[in-house]
Coordinates of C-alpha atoms in Angstrom, one line a residue:
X1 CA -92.1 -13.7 -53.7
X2 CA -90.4 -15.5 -50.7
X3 CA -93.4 -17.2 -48.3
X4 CA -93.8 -15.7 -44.9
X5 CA -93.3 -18.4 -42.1
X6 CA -93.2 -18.6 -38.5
X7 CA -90.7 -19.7 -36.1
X8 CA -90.1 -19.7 -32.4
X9 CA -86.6 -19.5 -30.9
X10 CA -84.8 -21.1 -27.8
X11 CA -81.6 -19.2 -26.7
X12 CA -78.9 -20.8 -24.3
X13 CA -77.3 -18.7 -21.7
X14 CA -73.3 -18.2 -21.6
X15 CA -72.2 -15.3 -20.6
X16 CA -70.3 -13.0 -23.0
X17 CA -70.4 -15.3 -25.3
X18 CA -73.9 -14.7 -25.8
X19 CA -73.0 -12.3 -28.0
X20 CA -72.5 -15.0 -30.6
X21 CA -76.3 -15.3 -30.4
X22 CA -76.8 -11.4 -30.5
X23 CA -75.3 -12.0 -34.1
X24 CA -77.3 -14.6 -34.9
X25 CA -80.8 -12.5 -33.9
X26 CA -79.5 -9.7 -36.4
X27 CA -79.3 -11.5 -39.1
X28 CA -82.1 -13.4 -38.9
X29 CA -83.9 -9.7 -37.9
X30 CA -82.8 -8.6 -41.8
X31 CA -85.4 -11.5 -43.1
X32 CA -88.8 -9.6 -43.3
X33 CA -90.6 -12.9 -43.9
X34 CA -89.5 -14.6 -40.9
X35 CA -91.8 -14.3 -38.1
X36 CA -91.0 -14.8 -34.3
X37 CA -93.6 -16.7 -32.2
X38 CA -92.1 -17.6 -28.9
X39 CA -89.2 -17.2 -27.2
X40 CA -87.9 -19.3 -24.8
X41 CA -84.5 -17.8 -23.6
X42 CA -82.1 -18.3 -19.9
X43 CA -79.2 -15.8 -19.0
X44 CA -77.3 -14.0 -21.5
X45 CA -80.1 -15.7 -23.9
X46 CA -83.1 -14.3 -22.0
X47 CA -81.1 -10.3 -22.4
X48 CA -81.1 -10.8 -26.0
X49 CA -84.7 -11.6 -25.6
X50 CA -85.8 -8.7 -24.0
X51 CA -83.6 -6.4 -26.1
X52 CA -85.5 -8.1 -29.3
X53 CA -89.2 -8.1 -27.6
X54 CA -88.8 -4.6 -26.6
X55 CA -87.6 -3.2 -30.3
X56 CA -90.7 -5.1 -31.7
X57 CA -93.1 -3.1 -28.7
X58 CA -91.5 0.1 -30.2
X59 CA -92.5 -1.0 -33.5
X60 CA -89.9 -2.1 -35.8
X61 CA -87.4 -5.1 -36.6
X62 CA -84.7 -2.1 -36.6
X63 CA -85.6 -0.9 -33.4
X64 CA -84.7 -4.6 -32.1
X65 CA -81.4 -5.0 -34.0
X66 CA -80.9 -1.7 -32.3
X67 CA -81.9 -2.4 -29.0
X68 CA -79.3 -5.5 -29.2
X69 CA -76.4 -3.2 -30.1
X70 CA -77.1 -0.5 -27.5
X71 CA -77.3 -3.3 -24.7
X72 CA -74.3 -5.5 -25.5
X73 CA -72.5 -1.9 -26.0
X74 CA -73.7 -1.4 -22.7
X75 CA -72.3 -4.3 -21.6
X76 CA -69.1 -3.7 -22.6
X77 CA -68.6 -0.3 -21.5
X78 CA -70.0 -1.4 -17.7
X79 CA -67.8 -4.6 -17.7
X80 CA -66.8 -6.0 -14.3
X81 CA -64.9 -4.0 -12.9
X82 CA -67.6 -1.3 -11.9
X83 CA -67.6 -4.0 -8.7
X84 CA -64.4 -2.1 -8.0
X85 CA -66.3 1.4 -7.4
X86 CA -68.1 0.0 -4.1
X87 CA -65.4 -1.8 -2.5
X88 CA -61.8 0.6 -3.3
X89 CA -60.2 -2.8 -1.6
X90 CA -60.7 -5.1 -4.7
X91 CA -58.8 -2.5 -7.2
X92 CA -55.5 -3.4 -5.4
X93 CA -56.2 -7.5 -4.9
X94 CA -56.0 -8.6 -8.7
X95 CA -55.5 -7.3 -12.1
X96 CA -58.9 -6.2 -13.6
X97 CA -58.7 -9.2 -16.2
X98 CA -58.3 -11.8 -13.0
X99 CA -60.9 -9.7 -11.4
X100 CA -63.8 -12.0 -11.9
X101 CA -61.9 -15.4 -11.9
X102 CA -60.2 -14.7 -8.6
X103 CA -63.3 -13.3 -6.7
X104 CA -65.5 -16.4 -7.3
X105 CA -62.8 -18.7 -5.6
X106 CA -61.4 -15.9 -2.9
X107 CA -64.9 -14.6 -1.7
X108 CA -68.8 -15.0 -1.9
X109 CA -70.7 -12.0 -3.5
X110 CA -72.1 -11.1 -0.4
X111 CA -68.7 -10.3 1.0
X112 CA -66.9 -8.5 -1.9
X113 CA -69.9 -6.6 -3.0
X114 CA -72.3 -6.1 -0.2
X115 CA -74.5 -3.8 -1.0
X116 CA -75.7 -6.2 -4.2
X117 CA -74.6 -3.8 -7.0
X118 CA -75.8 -5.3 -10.7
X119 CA -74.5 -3.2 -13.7
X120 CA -76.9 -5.3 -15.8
X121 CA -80.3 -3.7 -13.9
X122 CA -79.4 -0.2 -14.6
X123 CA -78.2 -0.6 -18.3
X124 CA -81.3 -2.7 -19.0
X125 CA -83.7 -0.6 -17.7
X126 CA -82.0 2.1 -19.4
X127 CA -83.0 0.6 -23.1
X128 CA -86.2 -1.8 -22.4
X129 CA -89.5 -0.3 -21.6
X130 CA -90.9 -3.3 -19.7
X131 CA -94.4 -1.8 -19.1
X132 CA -94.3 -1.6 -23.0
X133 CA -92.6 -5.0 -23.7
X134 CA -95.7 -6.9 -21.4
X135 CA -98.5 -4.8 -23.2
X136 CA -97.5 -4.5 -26.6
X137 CA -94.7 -6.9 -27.8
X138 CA -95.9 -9.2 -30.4
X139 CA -93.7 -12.3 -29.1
X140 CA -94.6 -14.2 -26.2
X141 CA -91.3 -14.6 -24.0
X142 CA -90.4 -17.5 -21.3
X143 CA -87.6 -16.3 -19.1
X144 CA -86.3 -19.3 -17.1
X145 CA -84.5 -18.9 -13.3
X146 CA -84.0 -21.6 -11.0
X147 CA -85.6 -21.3 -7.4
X148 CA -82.8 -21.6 -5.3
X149 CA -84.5 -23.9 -2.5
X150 CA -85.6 -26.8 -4.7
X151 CA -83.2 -25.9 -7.9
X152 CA -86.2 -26.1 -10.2
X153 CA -86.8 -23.9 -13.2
X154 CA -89.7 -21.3 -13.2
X155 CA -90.4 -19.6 -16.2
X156 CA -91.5 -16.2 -16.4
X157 CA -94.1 -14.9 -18.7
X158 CA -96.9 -12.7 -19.6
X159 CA -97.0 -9.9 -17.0
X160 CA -94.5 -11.3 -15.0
X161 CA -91.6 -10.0 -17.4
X162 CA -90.0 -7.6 -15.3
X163 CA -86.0 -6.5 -14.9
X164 CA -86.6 -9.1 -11.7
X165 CA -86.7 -12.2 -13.8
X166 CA -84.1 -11.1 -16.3
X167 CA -81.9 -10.4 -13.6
X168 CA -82.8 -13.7 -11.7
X169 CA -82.1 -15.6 -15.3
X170 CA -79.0 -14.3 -15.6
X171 CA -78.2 -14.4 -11.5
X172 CA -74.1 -16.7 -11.2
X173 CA -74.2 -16.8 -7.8
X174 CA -70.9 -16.4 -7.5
X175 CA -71.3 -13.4 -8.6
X176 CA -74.1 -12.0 -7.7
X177 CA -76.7 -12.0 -4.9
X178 CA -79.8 -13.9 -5.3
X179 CA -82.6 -12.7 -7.0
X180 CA -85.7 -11.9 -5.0
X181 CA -89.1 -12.4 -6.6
X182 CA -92.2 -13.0 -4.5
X183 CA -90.5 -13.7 -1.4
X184 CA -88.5 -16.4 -3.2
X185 CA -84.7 -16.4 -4.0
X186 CA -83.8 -17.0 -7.6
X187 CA -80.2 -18.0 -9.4
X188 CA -79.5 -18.1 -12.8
X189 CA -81.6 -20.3 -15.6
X190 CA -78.8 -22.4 -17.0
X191 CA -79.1 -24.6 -13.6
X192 CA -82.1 -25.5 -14.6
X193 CA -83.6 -24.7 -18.2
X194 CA -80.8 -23.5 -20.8
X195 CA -83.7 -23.2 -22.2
X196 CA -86.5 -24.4 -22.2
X197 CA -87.7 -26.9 -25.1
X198 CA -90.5 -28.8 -24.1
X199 CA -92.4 -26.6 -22.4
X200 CA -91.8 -24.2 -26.1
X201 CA -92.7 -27.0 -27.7
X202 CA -95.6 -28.2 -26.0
X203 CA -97.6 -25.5 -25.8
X204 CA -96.4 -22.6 -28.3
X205 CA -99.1 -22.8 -31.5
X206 CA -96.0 -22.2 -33.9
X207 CA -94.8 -25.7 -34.8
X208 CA -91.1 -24.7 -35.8
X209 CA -88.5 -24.1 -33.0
X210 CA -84.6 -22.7 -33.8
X211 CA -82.4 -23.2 -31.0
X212 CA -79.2 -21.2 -31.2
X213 CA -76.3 -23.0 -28.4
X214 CA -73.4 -21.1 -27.0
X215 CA -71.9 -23.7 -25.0
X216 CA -70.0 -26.4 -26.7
X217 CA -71.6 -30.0 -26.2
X218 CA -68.3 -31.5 -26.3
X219 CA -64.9 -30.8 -25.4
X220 CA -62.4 -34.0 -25.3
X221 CA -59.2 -32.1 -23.8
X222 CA -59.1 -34.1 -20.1
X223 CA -59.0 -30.8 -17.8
X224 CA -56.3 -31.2 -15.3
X225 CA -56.0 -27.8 -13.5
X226 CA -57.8 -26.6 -11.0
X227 CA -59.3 -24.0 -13.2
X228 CA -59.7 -25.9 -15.8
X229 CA -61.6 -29.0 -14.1
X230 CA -63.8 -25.7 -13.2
X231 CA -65.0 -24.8 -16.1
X232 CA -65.4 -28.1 -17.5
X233 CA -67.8 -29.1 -14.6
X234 CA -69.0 -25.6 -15.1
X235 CA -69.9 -26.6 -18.8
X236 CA -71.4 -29.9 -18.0
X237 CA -74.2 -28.6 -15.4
X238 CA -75.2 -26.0 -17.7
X239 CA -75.1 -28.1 -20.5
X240 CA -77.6 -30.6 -18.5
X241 CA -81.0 -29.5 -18.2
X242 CA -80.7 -28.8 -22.4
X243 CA -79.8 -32.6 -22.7
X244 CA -82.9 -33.2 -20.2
X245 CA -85.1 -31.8 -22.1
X246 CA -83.7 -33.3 -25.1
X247 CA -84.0 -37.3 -23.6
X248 CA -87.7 -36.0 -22.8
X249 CA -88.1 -35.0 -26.2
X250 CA -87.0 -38.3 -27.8
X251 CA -88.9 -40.6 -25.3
X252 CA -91.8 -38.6 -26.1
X253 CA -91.4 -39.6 -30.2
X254 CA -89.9 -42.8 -29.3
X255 CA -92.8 -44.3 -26.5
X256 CA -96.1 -42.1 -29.2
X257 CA -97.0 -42.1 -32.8
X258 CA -97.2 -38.7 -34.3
X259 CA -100.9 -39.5 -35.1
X260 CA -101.6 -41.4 -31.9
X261 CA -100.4 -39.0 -29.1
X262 CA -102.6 -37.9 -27.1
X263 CA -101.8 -35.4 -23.5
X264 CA -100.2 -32.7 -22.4
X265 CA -96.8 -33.6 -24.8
X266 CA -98.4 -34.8 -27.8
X267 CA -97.6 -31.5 -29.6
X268 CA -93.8 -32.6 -29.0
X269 CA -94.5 -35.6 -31.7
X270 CA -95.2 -33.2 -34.0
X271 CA -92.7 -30.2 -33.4
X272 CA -89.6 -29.2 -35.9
X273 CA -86.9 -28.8 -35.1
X274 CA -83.9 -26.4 -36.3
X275 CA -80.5 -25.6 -34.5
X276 CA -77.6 -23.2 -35.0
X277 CA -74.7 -24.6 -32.6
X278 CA -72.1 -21.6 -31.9
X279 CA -70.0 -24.2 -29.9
X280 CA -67.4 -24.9 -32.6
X281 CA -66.4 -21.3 -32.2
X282 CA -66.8 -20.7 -28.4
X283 CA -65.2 -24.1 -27.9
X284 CA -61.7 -23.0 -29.1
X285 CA -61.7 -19.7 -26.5
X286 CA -61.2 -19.5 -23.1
X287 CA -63.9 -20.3 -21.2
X288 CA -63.6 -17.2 -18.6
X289 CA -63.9 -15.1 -21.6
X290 CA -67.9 -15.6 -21.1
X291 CA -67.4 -13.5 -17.9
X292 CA -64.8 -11.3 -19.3
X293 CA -67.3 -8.6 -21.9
X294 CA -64.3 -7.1 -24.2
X295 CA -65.3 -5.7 -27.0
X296 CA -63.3 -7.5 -29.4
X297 CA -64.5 -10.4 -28.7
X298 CA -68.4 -9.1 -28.5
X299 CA -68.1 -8.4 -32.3
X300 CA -66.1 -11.3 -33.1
X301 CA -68.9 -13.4 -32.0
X302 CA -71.5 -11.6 -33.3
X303 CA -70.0 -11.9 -36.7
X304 CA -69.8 -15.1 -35.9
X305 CA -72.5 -15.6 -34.8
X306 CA -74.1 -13.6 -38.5
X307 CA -72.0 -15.8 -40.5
X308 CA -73.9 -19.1 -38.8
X309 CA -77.4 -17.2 -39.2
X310 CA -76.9 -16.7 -43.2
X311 CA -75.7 -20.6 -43.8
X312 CA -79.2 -21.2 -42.0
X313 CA -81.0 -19.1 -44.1
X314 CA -79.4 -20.3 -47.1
X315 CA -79.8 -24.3 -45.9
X316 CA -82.6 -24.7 -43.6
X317 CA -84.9 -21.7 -44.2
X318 CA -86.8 -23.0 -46.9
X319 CA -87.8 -26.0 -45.0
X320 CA -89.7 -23.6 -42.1
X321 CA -93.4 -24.8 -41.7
X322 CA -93.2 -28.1 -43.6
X323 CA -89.2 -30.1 -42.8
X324 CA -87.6 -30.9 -39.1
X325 CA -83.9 -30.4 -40.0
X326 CA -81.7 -31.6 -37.3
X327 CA -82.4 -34.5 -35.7
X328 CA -82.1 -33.7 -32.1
X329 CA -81.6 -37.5 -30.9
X330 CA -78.9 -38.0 -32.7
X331 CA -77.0 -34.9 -32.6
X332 CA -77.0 -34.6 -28.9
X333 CA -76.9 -38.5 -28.1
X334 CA -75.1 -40.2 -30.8
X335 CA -74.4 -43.9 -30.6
X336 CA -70.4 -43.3 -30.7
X337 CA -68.8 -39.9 -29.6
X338 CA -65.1 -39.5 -29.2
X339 CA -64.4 -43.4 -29.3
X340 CA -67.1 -44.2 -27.1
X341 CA -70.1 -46.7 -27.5
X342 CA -73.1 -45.1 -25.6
X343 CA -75.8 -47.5 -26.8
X344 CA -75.1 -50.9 -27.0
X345 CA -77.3 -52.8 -30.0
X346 CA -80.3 -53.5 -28.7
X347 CA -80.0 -57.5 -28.0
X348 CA -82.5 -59.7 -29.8
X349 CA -86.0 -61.0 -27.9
X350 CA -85.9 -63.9 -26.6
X351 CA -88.4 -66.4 -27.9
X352 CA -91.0 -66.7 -25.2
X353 CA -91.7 -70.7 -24.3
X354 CA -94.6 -71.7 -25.2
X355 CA -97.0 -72.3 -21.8
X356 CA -96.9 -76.4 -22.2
X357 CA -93.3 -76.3 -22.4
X358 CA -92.9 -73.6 -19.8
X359 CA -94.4 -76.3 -17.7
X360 CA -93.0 -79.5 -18.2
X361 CA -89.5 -78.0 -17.6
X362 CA -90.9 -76.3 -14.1
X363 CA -91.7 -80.4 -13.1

């Protein structure tokens, strides 16, 4: 009989294209004996969350598989250009599919959609429960947003799981108006925490962590375009905080002995890691695709996205509870990428003179 093991996850934001992650939750979901602990999830990321923690507070792992269909389904059918509906000007500017592209560079949110419509508030709160999800969901979620006035990340947790801080996580302020929580205006998670590791892996009491990526780590075509240049700079910010965390991670190992660590990151020394990367696939589509929620490519991804899941489960799944197997340090921060030496050898210590010497020469 298979062994029952626990697991947390981390979930990157990106858009549409976290429906390659939607994929990966369903499989996974078919796997009775795997157990989620915590879930630390930004943007599109933190939406699968929900949808997942709020089919578990209704009971079953086919009521969250569920849940994840009905919302990116949702999605699709709400798409952007319900923006239209409030402003009859925008239907004659641009196609539909240059809609979101052309709105971001020709006019703030504030101006071509005033009145602060979201699509995303009324089809969530049509399929979570939150009041159910915060007293009865068996996984503990952190739901990262950046404060806007100091661009740090704030995670949202416990009883502070609302549509709010989904909204705020998931908040492209080119798109959409800031997110208002407490008096305080929030953006969109990736800025700041896409996602969340060390905070995860500090303080979750399950030891195993799977992070599932959207965005591709590398792309080596030199953008020239304007829209191109873009997205790349688009991909490198959000890209950043995850390769933070990741340099905090490694100092962490690097600076304290798994035995000898003692503080507030200790647990980090100790954590295992696992990773599915969806950026081979999303790396070879157009970027504005992750704005752009067209059903075809929702279920692409997704089989993608379940494709990647059972390769895990066939590889790495066995090794939950007693193997790390990906070696974050050098997977995100190799020594040579793309031609490039990052890290020099280190150069040999110089023998230290000894004090008698040392003086004589200083006469």
């Amino acid at each position: 009989m298979r062994k029952t093991v626990d697991i947390n996850l981390a979930l990157q934001g990106g858009g549409a294209h976290g429906a390659f992650t939607w994929g990966v939750l369903d499989r996974l979901l078919e796997d009775e004996h795997l157990r989620f602990g915590w879930i630390s999830a930004t943007s599109a990321g933190a939406v699968n969350a929900v949808a997942l923690a709020a089919g578990f507070a209704e009971g079953s792992r086919e009521k969250a598989r569920e849940k994840m269909f009905k919302i990116w389904q949702a999605i699709h059918k709400a798409g952007v250009p319900d923006l239209t509906r409030l402003n009859p000007f925008l239907n004659g500017l641009v196609r539909p599919s240059q809609l979101t592209t052309h709105l971001a560079t020709m006019l703030s949110p504030y101006e071509f959609n005033p009145l602060g419509f979201d699509p995303l508030r009324r089809l969530i709160t049509d399929h979570v429960d939150f009041d159910l999800v915060r007293s009865k969901s068996p996984v503990e979620l952190l739901i990262a947003a950046t404060h806007v006035a100091t661009g740090r990340a704030r995670l949202f947790r416990h009883d502070e799981i609302t549509i709010d801080a989904v909204l705020a996580s998931a908040c492209l302020p080119v798109m959409h108006h800031a997110v208002e929580i407490e008096g305080s205006a929030y953006w969109d998670g990736g800025f700041s925490a896409n996602p969340d590791l060390v905070t995860l892996a500090s303080e979750s009491p399950t030891p195993d962590t799977l992070l599932v990526m959207v965005s591709p780590r590398v792309n080596a075509k030199l953008p020239t375009t304007a829209r191109d240049i873009s997205n790349h700079a688009n991909r490198l910010t959000f890209n950043a905080p995850l390769l933070r965390d990741i340099e905090v991670i490694t100092a962490v190992r690097e600076t304290s002995g798994s035995l000898l660590a003692k503080g507030r990151l200790a647990p980090i020394c100790r954590h295992r890691f696992h990773l599915i990367d969806g950026g081979p696939i999303t790396g070879t589509m157009n970027p504005e695709t992750t704005l752009k929620p067209d059903w075809d490519v929702i279920t692409y991804l997704h089989g993608a996205g379940r494709d990647h899941a059972e390769k895990w489960l066939d590889v790495a799944r066995s090794a939950v509870g007693r193997l790390e197997t990906v070696d974050l340090a050098k997977y995100f921060f190799p020594a040579v990428e793309d031609g490039v030496t990052f890290r020099a050898p280190i150069p040999a210590k110089r023998p230290v003179p000894k004090r008698g010497a040392a003086a004589k020469r200083a006469k």
